[in-house]
Amino acid sequence: MSIQAGDLAASRAAGWRTPLVIIVCGCAIALLSFGPRSSLGFFVQPMSREFAWGRDVFALAVAVQNLLWGLGQPLAGAIADRFGVMRVICVGALLYAGGLLMMRYSTSPLSLNIGAGVLVGFGLSGCSFNLILSAFSKLLPPERRGVALGAGTAAGSLGQFLFAPFGVALIDQFGWQSALMVFATLMLFIVPLSLAVATPPAAEAKPTDAEQQSFTTALMEAFGHRSYVLLVLGFFTCGFQLAFITVHLPAFLVDRGLSAQVGGWVIAAIGLFNIIGSLSVGWLQSRLPKRYILSFIYFTRALATLAFISFPVTPATAIAFGAVSGLAWLSTVPPTSSLVAIMFGTRWLATLYGFAFVSHQVGGFLGVWLGGLVFERYGSYTPIWWLSILFGVLSALINLPIVEKPLARAVPAT
């Protein structure tokens, strides 16, 4: 007699790995991995002053990080499915810590690109909250999964909320070098925490009829489907806007005469309100068409940015912009992944969502890199702010024609 899914999940979590321990340790990993990454913008000015770099130098390193995080995510997920999540998380955490450590000792653009760009980028793909959510789905009984997935997503935002003011305080009190050393040390705590979310290697099994669709056929089907292409194009804007704001907003605020502490609280406000936004959208998407939710989110971002750059920048307006941005920050993720599942089923969900995430990170690469490049050439971020507004409006329009129904196919999908 076959073992039921709930019993199997419970047996995997036997002993000290109770559901509570799994959820707490997984959320701690998500918090730790997302925190330093969201605080890198506070190192732009001190490192640029130290080495007489233009902001384009730092921007290129973080742009490479965003790109490699996106490209490495599907590969990390595939390895985790095959050999277990714990190994991938441990390697990712070590790469992450090594990248921050190399960033601490960087004295040239090349070493900065390798540390903050290559190592941290691939490290994030190995220990970010996406893998934690996958582990929750495999380890926890069905009645615990919904709460756990919500908690794991919120933990990443909580990391941003906590690490932004923490990073600013470290830099102010001890210098940017010591701050990076502290961040690198904290990443090592992910290694023992990963023991709680260890999943077994994938077992060899004969695929069912619903799982017969090949990888190549799935990709051809997806990229030949108009609604999927529109969804992927819209997700590009999400990455562009988020990465630009995360890296360049702190420096933009200092340029406007505000303190670095204000920038820290703005990034923290984004993380705090992102928890509210993500949970709210998760509730709304079962009641409203997902394409309308996405369109509203992108249009809200465009309006918020337009209002922000149209009036004098003060601590109040900056934090208000952070709050509104937070509500629309990662709230695109639940409807985007849900639309992929509706269109194509779950057989290749991780892969197809992974390609959408690559589009997101390509947008992040351009948002960070162009931000630094344009500032060095024109001494202002204004062209990028307007480009962000344009992309927001275009994505709001692009998502409206999406068809929210399963794709008819010869090969069924689960």
Tab-separated table of C-alpha atoms in Angstrom:
chain	number	residue	atom	x	y	z
A	1	MET	CA	0.000	0.000	0.000
A	2	SER	CA	1.373	3.410	-0.962
A	3	ILE	CA	2.156	5.987	1.686
A	4	GLN	CA	-0.118	8.997	1.705
A	5	ALA	CA	1.477	12.356	0.934
A	6	GLY	CA	0.666	13.781	4.357
A	7	ASP	CA	2.099	10.757	6.164
A	8	LEU	CA	5.237	10.871	4.043
A	9	ALA	CA	5.727	14.554	4.765
A	10	ALA	CA	5.246	13.927	8.451
A	11	SER	CA	7.733	11.047	8.465
A	12	ARG	CA	10.360	13.250	6.866
A	13	ALA	CA	9.954	15.769	9.654
A	14	ALA	CA	10.143	13.107	12.375
A	15	GLY	CA	12.249	13.589	15.456
A	16	TRP	CA	13.493	17.072	16.283
A	17	ARG	CA	12.378	18.460	12.923
A	18	THR	CA	8.818	19.244	13.892
A	19	PRO	CA	6.744	21.491	11.604
A	20	LEU	CA	7.366	24.437	13.919
A	21	VAL	CA	11.148	23.927	13.812
A	22	ILE	CA	11.093	23.636	10.022
A	23	ILE	CA	9.059	26.821	9.626
A	24	VAL	CA	11.123	28.847	12.112
A	25	CYS	CA	14.484	27.778	10.679
A	26	GLY	CA	13.300	28.238	7.082
A	27	CYS	CA	12.024	31.735	7.850
A	28	ALA	CA	15.335	32.567	9.561
A	29	ILE	CA	17.208	31.543	6.393
A	30	ALA	CA	14.910	33.682	4.237
A	31	LEU	CA	15.399	36.635	6.585
A	32	LEU	CA	19.198	36.313	6.643
A	33	SER	CA	19.613	35.808	2.892
A	34	PHE	CA	17.378	38.690	1.834
A	35	GLY	CA	18.650	41.226	4.387
A	36	PRO	CA	22.206	42.073	3.223
A	37	ARG	CA	21.213	42.031	-0.436
A	38	SER	CA	18.573	44.716	0.174
A	39	SER	CA	21.111	46.860	2.076
A	40	LEU	CA	23.855	47.040	-0.555
A	41	GLY	CA	22.690	50.463	-1.721
A	42	PHE	CA	24.088	51.985	1.471
A	43	PHE	CA	27.620	50.983	0.445
A	44	VAL	CA	27.551	52.923	-2.837
A	45	GLN	CA	28.708	56.269	-1.468
A	46	PRO	CA	31.290	55.186	1.152
A	47	MET	CA	32.995	52.749	-1.239
A	48	SER	CA	32.889	55.227	-4.119
A	49	ARG	CA	34.524	57.872	-1.930
A	50	GLU	CA	37.129	55.422	-0.613
A	51	PHE	CA	38.360	54.351	-4.043
A	52	ALA	CA	37.352	57.390	-6.155
A	53	TRP	CA	34.938	55.266	-8.184
A	54	GLY	CA	31.970	56.554	-10.095
A	55	ARG	CA	28.596	55.142	-9.152
A	56	ASP	CA	28.592	53.256	-12.423
A	57	VAL	CA	31.335	50.963	-11.033
A	58	PHE	CA	29.260	49.826	-8.054
A	59	ALA	CA	26.118	49.734	-10.187
A	60	LEU	CA	27.693	47.309	-12.659
A	61	ALA	CA	28.672	44.895	-9.860
A	62	VAL	CA	25.152	44.802	-8.403
A	63	ALA	CA	23.691	44.587	-11.921
A	64	VAL	CA	25.789	41.465	-12.560
A	65	GLN	CA	24.557	40.130	-9.219
A	66	ASN	CA	20.917	40.537	-10.262
A	67	LEU	CA	21.527	38.888	-13.623
A	68	LEU	CA	23.388	35.866	-12.219
A	69	TRP	CA	20.822	35.447	-9.459
A	70	GLY	CA	18.171	35.115	-12.155
A	71	LEU	CA	20.201	32.822	-14.408
A	72	GLY	CA	21.284	30.633	-11.497
A	73	GLN	CA	17.825	30.197	-9.981
A	74	PRO	CA	16.486	27.530	-12.394
A	75	LEU	CA	19.762	25.590	-12.105
A	76	ALA	CA	19.771	25.759	-8.300
A	77	GLY	CA	16.164	24.581	-8.209
A	78	ALA	CA	16.892	21.638	-10.488
A	79	ILE	CA	19.893	20.558	-8.380
A	80	ALA	CA	17.854	20.906	-5.183
A	81	ASP	CA	15.098	18.712	-6.621
A	82	ARG	CA	17.646	16.088	-7.604
A	83	PHE	CA	20.036	16.054	-4.617
A	84	GLY	CA	18.120	17.788	-1.825
A	85	VAL	CA	17.707	21.376	-0.695
A	86	MET	CA	20.248	21.369	2.158
A	87	ARG	CA	23.325	20.937	-0.033
A	88	VAL	CA	22.309	23.757	-2.342
A	89	ILE	CA	21.525	26.109	0.551
A	90	CYS	CA	24.885	25.393	2.215
A	91	VAL	CA	26.841	26.052	-0.969
A	92	GLY	CA	24.783	29.174	-1.636
A	93	ALA	CA	25.406	30.511	1.881
A	94	LEU	CA	29.161	29.932	1.583
A	95	LEU	CA	29.266	31.679	-1.801
A	96	TYR	CA	27.215	34.541	-0.357
A	97	ALA	CA	29.549	34.942	2.648
A	98	GLY	CA	32.605	34.678	0.407
A	99	GLY	CA	31.226	37.333	-1.908
A	100	LEU	CA	30.595	39.775	0.943
A	101	LEU	CA	34.067	39.049	2.323
A	102	MET	CA	35.669	39.674	-1.061
A	103	MET	CA	33.622	42.843	-1.371
A	104	ARG	CA	35.149	43.950	1.970
A	105	TYR	CA	38.668	43.608	0.561
A	106	SER	CA	37.903	44.862	-2.951
A	107	THR	CA	40.259	47.560	-4.169
A	108	SER	CA	39.451	47.406	-7.886
A	109	PRO	CA	36.303	47.243	-10.013
A	110	LEU	CA	37.230	43.696	-11.076
A	111	SER	CA	37.387	42.337	-7.517
A	112	LEU	CA	34.131	44.159	-6.699
A	113	ASN	CA	32.433	42.568	-9.704
A	114	ILE	CA	33.621	39.103	-8.682
A	115	GLY	CA	32.624	39.512	-5.023
A	116	ALA	CA	29.428	41.583	-5.031
A	117	GLY	CA	28.486	40.444	-8.525
A	118	VAL	CA	29.393	36.841	-9.303
A	119	LEU	CA	29.704	35.256	-5.837
A	120	VAL	CA	26.787	37.031	-4.166
A	121	GLY	CA	24.631	36.555	-7.285
A	122	PHE	CA	25.127	32.798	-7.435
A	123	GLY	CA	24.959	32.645	-3.636
A	124	LEU	CA	21.497	34.211	-3.681
A	125	SER	CA	20.302	31.711	-6.269
A	126	GLY	CA	21.307	28.934	-3.881
A	127	CYS	CA	19.921	30.176	-0.564
A	128	SER	CA	17.119	32.623	-1.346
A	129	PHE	CA	13.551	32.199	-0.121
A	130	ASN	CA	12.467	30.438	-3.340
A	131	LEU	CA	14.244	27.262	-2.220
A	132	ILE	CA	12.862	27.620	1.291
A	133	LEU	CA	9.317	27.681	-0.068
A	134	SER	CA	10.097	24.569	-2.091
A	135	ALA	CA	11.345	22.810	1.048
A	136	PHE	CA	8.205	23.799	2.958
A	137	SER	CA	6.040	22.258	0.233
A	138	LYS	CA	7.955	18.986	0.411
A	139	LEU	CA	8.371	18.643	4.178
A	140	LEU	CA	5.182	19.962	5.736
A	141	PRO	CA	1.751	18.339	5.840
A	142	PRO	CA	-0.874	19.965	3.595
A	143	GLU	CA	-2.669	21.750	6.429
A	144	ARG	CA	0.541	23.618	7.394
A	145	ARG	CA	1.784	24.589	3.951
A	146	GLY	CA	-0.368	27.646	3.334
A	147	VAL	CA	0.715	29.364	6.536
A	148	ALA	CA	4.327	28.329	6.012
A	149	LEU	CA	4.519	29.695	2.459
A	150	GLY	CA	3.092	33.012	3.590
A	151	ALA	CA	5.504	33.152	6.519
A	152	GLY	CA	8.496	32.342	4.310
A	153	THR	CA	7.668	35.148	1.882
A	154	ALA	CA	7.050	37.605	4.705
A	155	ALA	CA	10.355	36.638	6.352
A	156	GLY	CA	12.297	37.891	3.350
A	157	SER	CA	10.557	41.258	3.653
A	158	LEU	CA	11.219	41.294	7.380
A	159	GLY	CA	14.905	40.832	6.588
A	160	GLN	CA	14.809	43.953	4.445
A	161	PHE	CA	13.004	45.841	7.212
A	162	LEU	CA	15.583	44.851	9.844
A	163	PHE	CA	18.819	44.967	7.848
A	164	ALA	CA	18.343	48.410	6.278
A	165	PRO	CA	18.597	50.477	9.498
A	166	PHE	CA	20.991	47.893	10.954
A	167	GLY	CA	23.335	48.285	7.986
A	168	VAL	CA	23.238	52.087	8.187
A	169	ALA	CA	24.038	51.966	11.910
A	170	LEU	CA	26.970	49.604	11.335
A	171	ILE	CA	28.423	51.816	8.606
A	172	ASP	CA	28.034	54.961	10.710
A	173	GLN	CA	29.542	53.457	13.864
A	174	PHE	CA	32.209	51.079	12.560
A	175	GLY	CA	32.698	51.792	8.847
A	176	TRP	CA	31.614	49.967	5.700
A	177	GLN	CA	34.398	47.364	6.004
A	178	SER	CA	33.219	46.177	9.415
A	179	ALA	CA	29.606	46.203	8.266
A	180	LEU	CA	30.435	43.804	5.430
A	181	MET	CA	32.354	41.548	7.829
A	182	VAL	CA	29.309	41.368	10.096
A	183	PHE	CA	27.045	40.584	7.130
A	184	ALA	CA	29.405	37.837	5.919
A	185	THR	CA	29.527	36.266	9.381
A	186	LEU	CA	25.732	36.259	9.671
A	187	MET	CA	25.471	34.366	6.362
A	188	LEU	CA	27.361	31.454	7.925
A	189	PHE	CA	24.452	30.881	10.332
A	190	ILE	CA	22.445	29.698	7.320
A	191	VAL	CA	24.541	26.503	7.162
A	192	PRO	CA	23.387	24.977	10.490
A	193	LEU	CA	19.857	26.299	9.962
A	194	SER	CA	19.676	24.395	6.667
A	195	LEU	CA	19.713	21.083	8.575
A	196	ALA	CA	16.095	21.720	9.564
A	197	VAL	CA	14.889	22.087	5.963
A	198	ALA	CA	16.864	19.194	4.439
A	199	THR	CA	14.876	17.292	1.814
A	200	PRO	CA	15.703	13.812	0.492
A	201	PRO	CA	17.054	13.360	-3.046
A	202	ALA	CA	14.469	12.787	-5.713
A	203	ALA	CA	13.470	9.148	-6.079
A	204	GLU	CA	13.420	7.529	-9.477
A	205	ALA	CA	9.835	6.958	-10.520
A	206	LYS	CA	7.962	6.190	-13.674
A	207	PRO	CA	6.197	9.379	-14.832
A	208	THR	CA	2.445	9.368	-15.171
A	209	ASP	CA	0.693	10.237	-18.406
A	210	ALA	CA	0.200	13.778	-17.140
A	211	GLU	CA	3.985	14.146	-16.719
A	212	GLN	CA	5.039	12.954	-20.169
A	213	GLN	CA	5.496	16.421	-21.665
A	214	SER	CA	9.175	17.016	-22.407
A	215	PHE	CA	11.220	20.021	-21.322
A	216	THR	CA	11.665	21.231	-24.906
A	217	THR	CA	7.988	20.848	-25.714
A	218	ALA	CA	7.025	22.765	-22.583
A	219	LEU	CA	9.304	25.683	-23.487
A	220	MET	CA	8.114	25.799	-27.098
A	221	GLU	CA	4.530	25.706	-25.928
A	222	ALA	CA	5.048	28.479	-23.368
A	223	PHE	CA	6.949	30.897	-25.569
A	224	GLY	CA	4.466	30.294	-28.355
A	225	HIS	CA	1.632	31.297	-26.035
A	226	ARG	CA	0.791	34.998	-26.257
A	227	SER	CA	-0.384	35.388	-22.677
A	228	TYR	CA	2.789	33.865	-21.243
A	229	VAL	CA	4.976	36.154	-23.343
A	230	LEU	CA	3.004	39.185	-22.145
A	231	LEU	CA	3.357	38.019	-18.541
A	232	VAL	CA	7.130	37.605	-18.916
A	233	LEU	CA	7.501	41.037	-20.542
A	234	GLY	CA	5.557	42.655	-17.713
A	235	PHE	CA	7.742	40.953	-15.107
A	236	PHE	CA	10.782	42.669	-16.658
A	237	THR	CA	9.456	46.000	-15.390
A	238	CYS	CA	9.120	44.638	-11.864
A	239	GLY	CA	12.814	43.771	-11.748
A	240	PHE	CA	13.864	47.075	-13.317
A	241	GLN	CA	11.991	49.165	-10.773
A	242	LEU	CA	12.853	47.131	-7.677
A	243	ALA	CA	16.569	46.884	-8.376
A	244	PHE	CA	16.945	50.560	-9.282
A	245	ILE	CA	15.191	51.700	-6.107
A	246	THR	CA	17.028	49.254	-3.836
A	247	VAL	CA	20.495	50.276	-5.026
A	248	HIS	CA	20.151	53.941	-6.005
A	249	LEU	CA	17.405	55.387	-3.796
A	250	PRO	CA	19.656	55.783	-0.706
A	251	ALA	CA	22.213	57.784	-2.719
A	252	PHE	CA	19.424	59.762	-4.413
A	253	LEU	CA	18.084	60.823	-1.018
A	254	VAL	CA	21.538	61.888	0.191
A	255	ASP	CA	21.935	63.925	-3.001
A	256	ARG	CA	18.722	65.715	-2.027
A	257	GLY	CA	20.167	66.656	1.376
A	258	LEU	CA	18.617	63.885	3.471
A	259	SER	CA	20.622	61.762	5.881
A	260	ALA	CA	21.646	58.161	5.288
A	261	GLN	CA	19.423	57.207	8.227
A	262	VAL	CA	16.379	58.417	6.304
A	263	GLY	CA	17.375	56.169	3.413
A	264	GLY	CA	17.635	53.265	5.818
A	265	TRP	CA	14.133	53.846	7.134
A	266	VAL	CA	12.738	54.217	3.613
A	267	ILE	CA	14.134	50.822	2.591
A	268	ALA	CA	12.870	49.417	5.888
A	269	ALA	CA	9.402	50.841	5.190
A	270	ILE	CA	9.422	49.103	1.817
A	271	GLY	CA	10.147	45.787	3.536
A	272	LEU	CA	7.492	46.319	6.213
A	273	PHE	CA	4.701	47.336	3.842
A	274	ASN	CA	5.694	44.607	1.405
A	275	ILE	CA	4.500	42.094	4.004
A	276	ILE	CA	1.072	43.754	3.968
A	277	GLY	CA	1.000	44.027	0.172
A	278	SER	CA	2.002	40.424	-0.484
A	279	LEU	CA	-0.503	38.982	1.991
A	280	SER	CA	-3.272	41.245	0.663
A	281	VAL	CA	-2.666	40.270	-2.946
A	282	GLY	CA	-2.531	36.618	-1.954
A	283	TRP	CA	-6.034	37.045	-0.536
A	284	LEU	CA	-7.335	39.156	-3.439
A	285	GLN	CA	-6.148	36.901	-6.251
A	286	SER	CA	-8.761	34.278	-5.356
A	287	ARG	CA	-11.474	36.929	-5.729
A	288	LEU	CA	-10.374	39.145	-8.640
A	289	PRO	CA	-8.840	38.451	-12.082
A	290	LYS	CA	-5.092	38.229	-11.647
A	291	ARG	CA	-4.338	40.255	-14.771
A	292	TYR	CA	-6.268	43.197	-13.305
A	293	ILE	CA	-4.327	42.916	-10.052
A	294	LEU	CA	-1.012	42.992	-11.915
A	295	SER	CA	-2.118	45.911	-14.065
A	296	PHE	CA	-3.181	47.853	-10.981
A	297	ILE	CA	0.140	47.152	-9.229
A	298	TYR	CA	2.249	48.390	-12.146
A	299	PHE	CA	0.081	51.472	-12.642
A	300	THR	CA	0.261	52.244	-8.908
A	301	ARG	CA	4.050	52.102	-9.051
A	302	ALA	CA	4.095	54.519	-11.987
A	303	LEU	CA	1.810	56.990	-10.195
A	304	ALA	CA	3.800	56.743	-6.951
A	305	THR	CA	7.062	57.434	-8.778
A	306	LEU	CA	5.545	60.365	-10.669
A	307	ALA	CA	4.294	61.923	-7.432
A	308	PHE	CA	7.632	61.306	-5.684
A	309	ILE	CA	9.776	63.116	-8.267
A	310	SER	CA	7.245	65.903	-8.852
A	311	PHE	CA	7.451	67.388	-5.350
A	312	PRO	CA	10.321	68.405	-3.061
A	313	VAL	CA	11.907	65.404	-1.389
A	314	THR	CA	11.523	65.435	2.401
A	315	PRO	CA	11.802	62.666	5.011
A	316	ALA	CA	7.998	62.444	5.092
A	317	THR	CA	7.560	62.168	1.306
A	318	ALA	CA	10.451	59.685	1.079
A	319	ILE	CA	8.990	57.364	3.724
A	320	ALA	CA	5.520	57.723	2.160
A	321	PHE	CA	7.013	56.696	-1.193
A	322	GLY	CA	8.645	53.730	0.542
A	323	ALA	CA	5.335	52.681	2.080
A	324	VAL	CA	3.430	52.827	-1.223
A	325	SER	CA	6.282	51.103	-3.060
A	326	GLY	CA	6.311	48.398	-0.388
A	327	LEU	CA	2.634	47.638	-0.916
A	328	ALA	CA	3.388	46.993	-4.608
A	329	TRP	CA	6.895	45.558	-4.115
A	330	LEU	CA	6.785	41.734	-4.306
A	331	SER	CA	3.010	41.601	-4.598
A	332	THR	CA	3.485	40.768	-8.293
A	333	VAL	CA	4.905	37.336	-7.391
A	334	PRO	CA	1.712	35.496	-6.253
A	335	PRO	CA	-0.432	36.413	-9.304
A	336	THR	CA	2.456	35.866	-11.721
A	337	SER	CA	3.197	32.341	-10.469
A	338	SER	CA	-0.524	31.570	-10.263
A	339	LEU	CA	-1.068	32.603	-13.879
A	340	VAL	CA	1.741	30.311	-15.031
A	341	ALA	CA	0.130	27.423	-13.127
A	342	ILE	CA	-3.298	28.193	-14.606
A	343	MET	CA	-1.961	28.299	-18.161
A	344	PHE	CA	0.327	25.260	-18.149
A	345	GLY	CA	-0.303	23.247	-14.997
A	346	THR	CA	2.318	22.365	-12.395
A	347	ARG	CA	4.489	19.829	-14.256
A	348	TRP	CA	6.946	22.479	-15.464
A	349	LEU	CA	5.846	25.277	-13.137
A	350	ALA	CA	9.270	25.798	-11.551
A	351	THR	CA	10.946	25.932	-14.948
A	352	LEU	CA	8.463	28.287	-16.597
A	353	TYR	CA	8.319	30.571	-13.579
A	354	GLY	CA	12.121	30.406	-13.538
A	355	PHE	CA	12.261	31.847	-17.054
A	356	ALA	CA	9.878	34.596	-15.993
A	357	PHE	CA	12.235	35.293	-13.085
A	358	VAL	CA	15.135	35.543	-15.537
A	359	SER	CA	13.202	38.310	-17.307
A	360	HIS	CA	12.695	39.949	-13.903
A	361	GLN	CA	16.423	39.854	-13.186
A	362	VAL	CA	17.405	41.097	-16.646
A	363	GLY	CA	15.231	44.095	-15.827
A	364	GLY	CA	17.057	44.341	-12.491
A	365	PHE	CA	20.418	44.274	-14.267
A	366	LEU	CA	19.420	47.171	-16.526
A	367	GLY	CA	17.794	49.155	-13.714
A	368	VAL	CA	20.937	49.077	-11.566
A	369	TRP	CA	23.479	49.457	-14.370
A	370	LEU	CA	21.682	52.225	-16.260
A	371	GLY	CA	21.085	54.067	-12.997
A	372	GLY	CA	24.831	54.309	-12.344
A	373	LEU	CA	25.704	54.970	-15.977
A	374	VAL	CA	23.169	57.765	-16.409
A	375	PHE	CA	24.147	59.416	-13.122
A	376	GLU	CA	27.824	59.509	-14.078
A	377	ARG	CA	26.998	61.009	-17.462
A	378	TYR	CA	24.296	63.510	-16.477
A	379	GLY	CA	24.753	63.897	-12.715
A	380	SER	CA	21.104	62.971	-12.153
A	381	TYR	CA	18.798	59.967	-11.901
A	382	THR	CA	15.900	61.823	-13.537
A	383	PRO	CA	16.004	59.957	-16.901
A	384	ILE	CA	15.789	56.596	-15.086
A	385	TRP	CA	12.880	57.749	-12.924
A	386	TRP	CA	10.962	58.672	-16.086
A	387	LEU	CA	11.942	55.410	-17.752
A	388	SER	CA	10.605	53.578	-14.704
A	389	ILE	CA	7.300	55.437	-15.038
A	390	LEU	CA	7.093	54.551	-18.738
A	391	PHE	CA	7.786	50.869	-18.076
A	392	GLY	CA	5.156	50.858	-15.331
A	393	VAL	CA	2.470	52.206	-17.643
A	394	LEU	CA	3.455	49.811	-20.449
A	395	SER	CA	3.353	46.796	-18.116
A	396	ALA	CA	-0.039	47.885	-16.791
A	397	LEU	CA	-1.327	47.812	-20.378
A	398	ILE	CA	0.543	44.641	-21.370
A	399	ASN	CA	-1.068	42.545	-18.631
A	400	LEU	CA	-4.651	43.443	-19.519
A	401	PRO	CA	-4.997	41.113	-22.595
A	402	ILE	CA	-3.725	38.042	-20.692
A	403	VAL	CA	-6.139	35.104	-20.916
A	404	GLU	CA	-6.595	33.366	-17.563
A	405	LYS	CA	-7.446	29.831	-18.589
A	406	PRO	CA	-5.609	26.541	-19.169
A	407	LEU	CA	-3.961	26.069	-22.525
A	408	ALA	CA	-5.478	23.291	-24.611
A	409	ARG	CA	-2.786	20.774	-25.422
A	410	ALA	CA	-2.279	17.306	-26.821
A	411	VAL	CA	-0.103	16.309	-23.856
A	412	PRO	CA	-1.927	16.822	-20.547
A	413	ALA	CA	-0.343	18.588	-17.591
A	414	THR	CA	-1.066	18.158	-13.911
